[in-house]
Amino acid sequence: MDLIEEAPARRRRGQELEDALLDAAWDELLESGYAALTFDAVAARAGTSRTVVYRRWPTKPDLVRASVARAGTRDRVPAPDTGTLRGDAIALLKRANETRLGFAAVLSVHLGQYFQETGTGPADLRELMIGGRATTLDDILERAVARGEIDRAVLTPRIAALPFDLFRQEVLMTLKPVPLATITEIVDTIFLPLVGLRPLA
């Protein structure tokens, strides 16, 4: 009987390899936390060697920053477009329930030692993740301004960030999806009045 030889595994290079390493580091953070994170574990999960990881990120904090930055941006999807700011804001927060709980868990539970070692906080990682780019919420607000639904002058940085700030606080306090009733309350009773819109009766 003829033997069928398996084809050798395709060697990953460049961005493909780097993404695989960062995804592996993120999964290790989710499962084990920062204190237990090792280069060997990341390398094993990614199917490569410790040297390959270490060559790119010489320290554990370097690796964590890079993995958090990738995790925060890799799943970004187009902003919802329901035709109203209210509809868009509620749809965006509902989507965040599906995509951001793991990120919140890492920030609140698994990175305490990292913050102590580096003298930083969650806001620093968030800034690294965004990197000066417009967020999906920014896109939603820009469309509302373009429709004439709201006045750009009312969108101070604090007000513009408010829906996600309140959503994030709920997640960090419970580590559970935010109920739809709470999302609706954030949008209708707090956010919309601040931008000059009347909530639905």
Short mmCIF file of C-alpha atoms in Angstrom, two decimals:
data_model
loop_
_atom_site.label_atom_id
_atom_site.label_comp_id
_atom_site.label_asym_id
_atom_site.label_seq_id
_atom_site.Cartn_x
_atom_site.Cartn_y
_atom_site.Cartn_z
CA MET A 1 0.00 0.00 0.00
CA ASP A 2 1.38 3.39 -0.95
CA LEU A 3 2.14 5.75 1.86
CA ILE A 4 0.81 9.28 1.56
CA GLU A 5 3.21 11.85 2.89
CA GLU A 6 1.79 14.86 4.66
CA ALA A 7 2.67 18.20 3.16
CA PRO A 8 4.94 20.27 5.39
CA ALA A 9 3.22 23.05 7.29
CA ARG A 10 3.36 26.39 5.51
CA ARG A 11 5.80 28.71 7.20
CA ARG A 12 4.24 31.96 8.37
CA ARG A 13 6.14 35.18 7.96
CA GLY A 14 5.78 38.91 8.47
CA GLN A 15 2.40 40.25 9.53
CA GLU A 16 0.73 36.85 9.42
CA LEU A 17 3.20 35.47 11.96
CA GLU A 18 3.03 38.56 14.13
CA ASP A 19 -0.78 38.46 14.22
CA ALA A 20 -0.70 34.78 15.20
CA LEU A 21 1.70 35.54 18.06
CA LEU A 22 -0.37 38.46 19.35
CA ASP A 23 -3.59 36.44 19.14
CA ALA A 24 -1.88 33.68 21.12
CA ALA A 25 -0.72 36.17 23.75
CA TRP A 26 -4.25 37.58 24.05
CA ASP A 27 -5.72 34.10 24.50
CA GLU A 28 -3.14 33.35 27.19
CA LEU A 29 -4.08 36.58 28.98
CA LEU A 30 -7.74 35.61 28.91
CA GLU A 31 -7.07 32.13 30.25
CA SER A 32 -4.20 32.64 32.68
CA GLY A 33 -3.79 36.36 33.41
CA TYR A 34 -0.70 38.52 33.28
CA ALA A 35 1.18 36.93 36.18
CA ALA A 36 1.10 33.47 34.59
CA LEU A 37 1.80 34.67 31.04
CA THR A 38 5.07 33.27 29.66
CA PHE A 39 6.87 33.53 26.33
CA ASP A 40 7.00 29.73 26.21
CA ALA A 41 3.23 29.43 26.56
CA VAL A 42 2.61 32.03 23.85
CA ALA A 43 5.09 30.33 21.53
CA ALA A 44 3.54 26.91 22.11
CA ARG A 45 0.03 28.23 21.45
CA ALA A 46 1.19 29.91 18.24
CA GLY A 47 3.17 26.85 17.12
CA THR A 48 6.56 28.51 17.07
CA SER A 49 9.60 29.04 19.30
CA ARG A 50 10.20 31.28 22.28
CA THR A 51 12.98 33.04 20.37
CA VAL A 52 10.55 34.13 17.66
CA VAL A 53 8.37 35.84 20.26
CA TYR A 54 11.25 37.34 22.22
CA ARG A 55 12.86 38.78 19.08
CA ARG A 56 9.78 40.93 18.46
CA TRP A 57 8.86 41.85 22.04
CA PRO A 58 11.85 41.72 24.43
CA THR A 59 9.76 42.10 27.61
CA LYS A 60 6.42 40.80 28.81
CA PRO A 61 4.93 44.32 29.07
CA ASP A 62 5.95 44.94 25.43
CA LEU A 63 4.12 41.79 24.38
CA VAL A 64 1.04 42.63 26.43
CA ARG A 65 0.77 46.16 25.02
CA ALA A 66 0.99 44.85 21.48
CA SER A 67 -1.55 42.07 22.08
CA VAL A 68 -4.04 44.45 23.71
CA ALA A 69 -3.65 46.92 20.84
CA ARG A 70 -4.40 44.18 18.32
CA ALA A 71 -7.31 42.76 20.30
CA GLY A 72 -8.86 46.21 20.56
CA THR A 73 -8.85 46.86 16.82
CA ARG A 74 -9.05 43.51 15.03
CA ASP A 75 -12.81 43.05 15.45
CA ARG A 76 -13.89 46.56 14.55
CA VAL A 77 -16.88 46.53 12.24
CA PRO A 78 -18.64 49.34 10.35
CA ALA A 79 -20.77 51.64 12.47
CA PRO A 80 -24.47 50.74 12.55
CA ASP A 81 -26.61 53.01 10.37
CA THR A 82 -30.22 52.98 11.55
CA GLY A 83 -30.94 56.53 10.43
CA THR A 84 -31.04 58.06 13.93
CA LEU A 85 -28.47 58.75 16.61
CA ARG A 86 -30.61 56.93 19.16
CA GLY A 87 -30.88 53.81 17.03
CA ASP A 88 -27.19 53.85 16.18
CA ALA A 89 -26.08 54.32 19.79
CA ILE A 90 -28.26 51.49 21.09
CA ALA A 91 -27.17 49.18 18.27
CA LEU A 92 -23.50 49.97 18.93
CA LEU A 93 -23.75 49.25 22.66
CA LYS A 94 -25.65 46.02 21.99
CA ARG A 95 -22.85 44.97 19.64
CA ALA A 96 -20.28 45.85 22.30
CA ASN A 97 -21.97 43.27 24.54
CA GLU A 98 -20.90 40.65 22.00
CA THR A 99 -17.36 41.86 21.27
CA ARG A 100 -15.95 43.74 24.26
CA LEU A 101 -16.61 41.62 27.36
CA GLY A 102 -13.33 39.73 27.00
CA PHE A 103 -11.46 42.98 26.66
CA ALA A 104 -13.09 44.38 29.79
CA ALA A 105 -12.24 41.21 31.71
CA VAL A 106 -8.57 41.51 30.81
CA LEU A 107 -8.43 45.16 31.83
CA SER A 108 -10.23 44.71 35.12
CA VAL A 109 -9.14 41.27 36.31
CA HIS A 110 -6.00 40.08 34.57
CA LEU A 111 -3.75 43.12 34.27
CA GLY A 112 -3.42 44.37 37.83
CA GLN A 113 0.21 43.31 38.09
CA TYR A 114 0.98 44.80 34.68
CA PHE A 115 -0.35 48.18 35.77
CA GLN A 116 1.75 48.00 38.95
CA GLU A 117 4.93 47.08 37.05
CA THR A 118 4.53 49.74 34.38
CA GLY A 119 2.98 52.53 36.44
CA THR A 120 0.14 52.83 33.95
CA GLY A 121 -3.64 52.32 33.99
CA PRO A 122 -6.48 51.19 31.72
CA ALA A 123 -6.71 54.64 30.14
CA ASP A 124 -3.15 54.29 28.85
CA LEU A 125 -3.96 50.99 27.16
CA ARG A 126 -7.12 52.45 25.68
CA GLU A 127 -5.12 55.32 24.19
CA LEU A 128 -2.64 52.82 22.77
CA MET A 129 -5.51 50.83 21.27
CA ILE A 130 -7.16 53.83 19.62
CA GLY A 131 -3.92 55.46 18.54
CA GLY A 132 -5.54 58.75 17.57
CA ARG A 133 -7.96 57.03 15.17
CA ALA A 134 -11.65 57.85 15.02
CA THR A 135 -13.77 55.35 16.92
CA THR A 136 -17.01 53.77 15.74
CA LEU A 137 -18.86 56.08 18.12
CA ASP A 138 -17.10 59.05 16.49
CA ASP A 139 -18.40 57.85 13.12
CA ILE A 140 -21.95 57.66 14.48
CA LEU A 141 -21.76 61.16 15.93
CA GLU A 142 -20.34 62.60 12.71
CA ARG A 143 -23.28 61.17 10.76
CA ALA A 144 -25.72 62.66 13.26
CA VAL A 145 -24.09 66.06 12.80
CA ALA A 146 -24.21 65.70 9.01
CA ARG A 147 -27.94 64.87 9.17
CA GLY A 148 -28.53 68.01 11.22
CA GLU A 149 -29.74 65.87 14.09
CA ILE A 150 -27.33 67.36 16.63
CA ASP A 151 -25.07 70.41 16.88
CA ARG A 152 -21.35 69.70 16.82
CA ALA A 153 -20.84 72.45 19.42
CA VAL A 154 -22.46 70.30 22.14
CA LEU A 155 -20.10 67.38 21.55
CA THR A 156 -17.45 68.04 24.15
CA PRO A 157 -15.00 65.13 24.55
CA ARG A 158 -16.70 64.14 27.82
CA ILE A 159 -20.21 64.08 26.32
CA ALA A 160 -19.07 62.30 23.15
CA ALA A 161 -17.45 59.53 25.22
CA LEU A 162 -20.29 59.25 27.74
CA PRO A 163 -22.27 56.29 26.29
CA PHE A 164 -19.23 54.03 26.22
CA ASP A 165 -17.91 55.33 29.54
CA LEU A 166 -21.15 54.35 31.26
CA PHE A 167 -21.35 51.06 29.37
CA ARG A 168 -17.76 50.23 30.33
CA GLN A 169 -18.46 50.99 33.98
CA GLU A 170 -21.37 48.55 33.99
CA VAL A 171 -19.23 45.83 32.43
CA LEU A 172 -16.31 46.37 34.79
CA MET A 173 -18.60 46.20 37.81
CA THR A 174 -20.41 43.02 36.77
CA LEU A 175 -18.25 41.30 34.11
CA LYS A 176 -21.54 40.40 32.45
CA PRO A 177 -23.39 41.64 29.36
CA VAL A 178 -25.20 44.91 30.01
CA PRO A 179 -29.00 44.41 29.96
CA LEU A 180 -30.87 46.07 27.11
CA ALA A 181 -32.91 48.08 29.62
CA THR A 182 -29.69 49.58 31.00
CA ILE A 183 -28.36 50.35 27.53
CA THR A 184 -31.63 52.09 26.66
CA GLU A 185 -31.52 54.06 29.91
CA ILE A 186 -27.96 55.22 29.22
CA VAL A 187 -28.97 56.45 25.77
CA ASP A 188 -32.45 57.84 26.48
CA THR A 189 -32.20 59.39 29.91
CA ILE A 190 -28.57 60.53 29.98
CA PHE A 191 -26.96 60.83 26.55
CA LEU A 192 -29.72 62.13 24.28
CA PRO A 193 -30.74 65.02 26.55
CA LEU A 194 -27.10 66.12 26.79
CA VAL A 195 -26.84 66.43 22.99
CA GLY A 196 -30.17 68.24 22.74
CA LEU A 197 -32.44 65.39 21.68
CA ARG A 198 -35.67 64.31 23.31
CA PRO A 199 -35.81 60.60 24.16
CA LEU A 200 -38.75 58.53 23.04
CA ALA A 201 -41.77 58.65 25.34
#
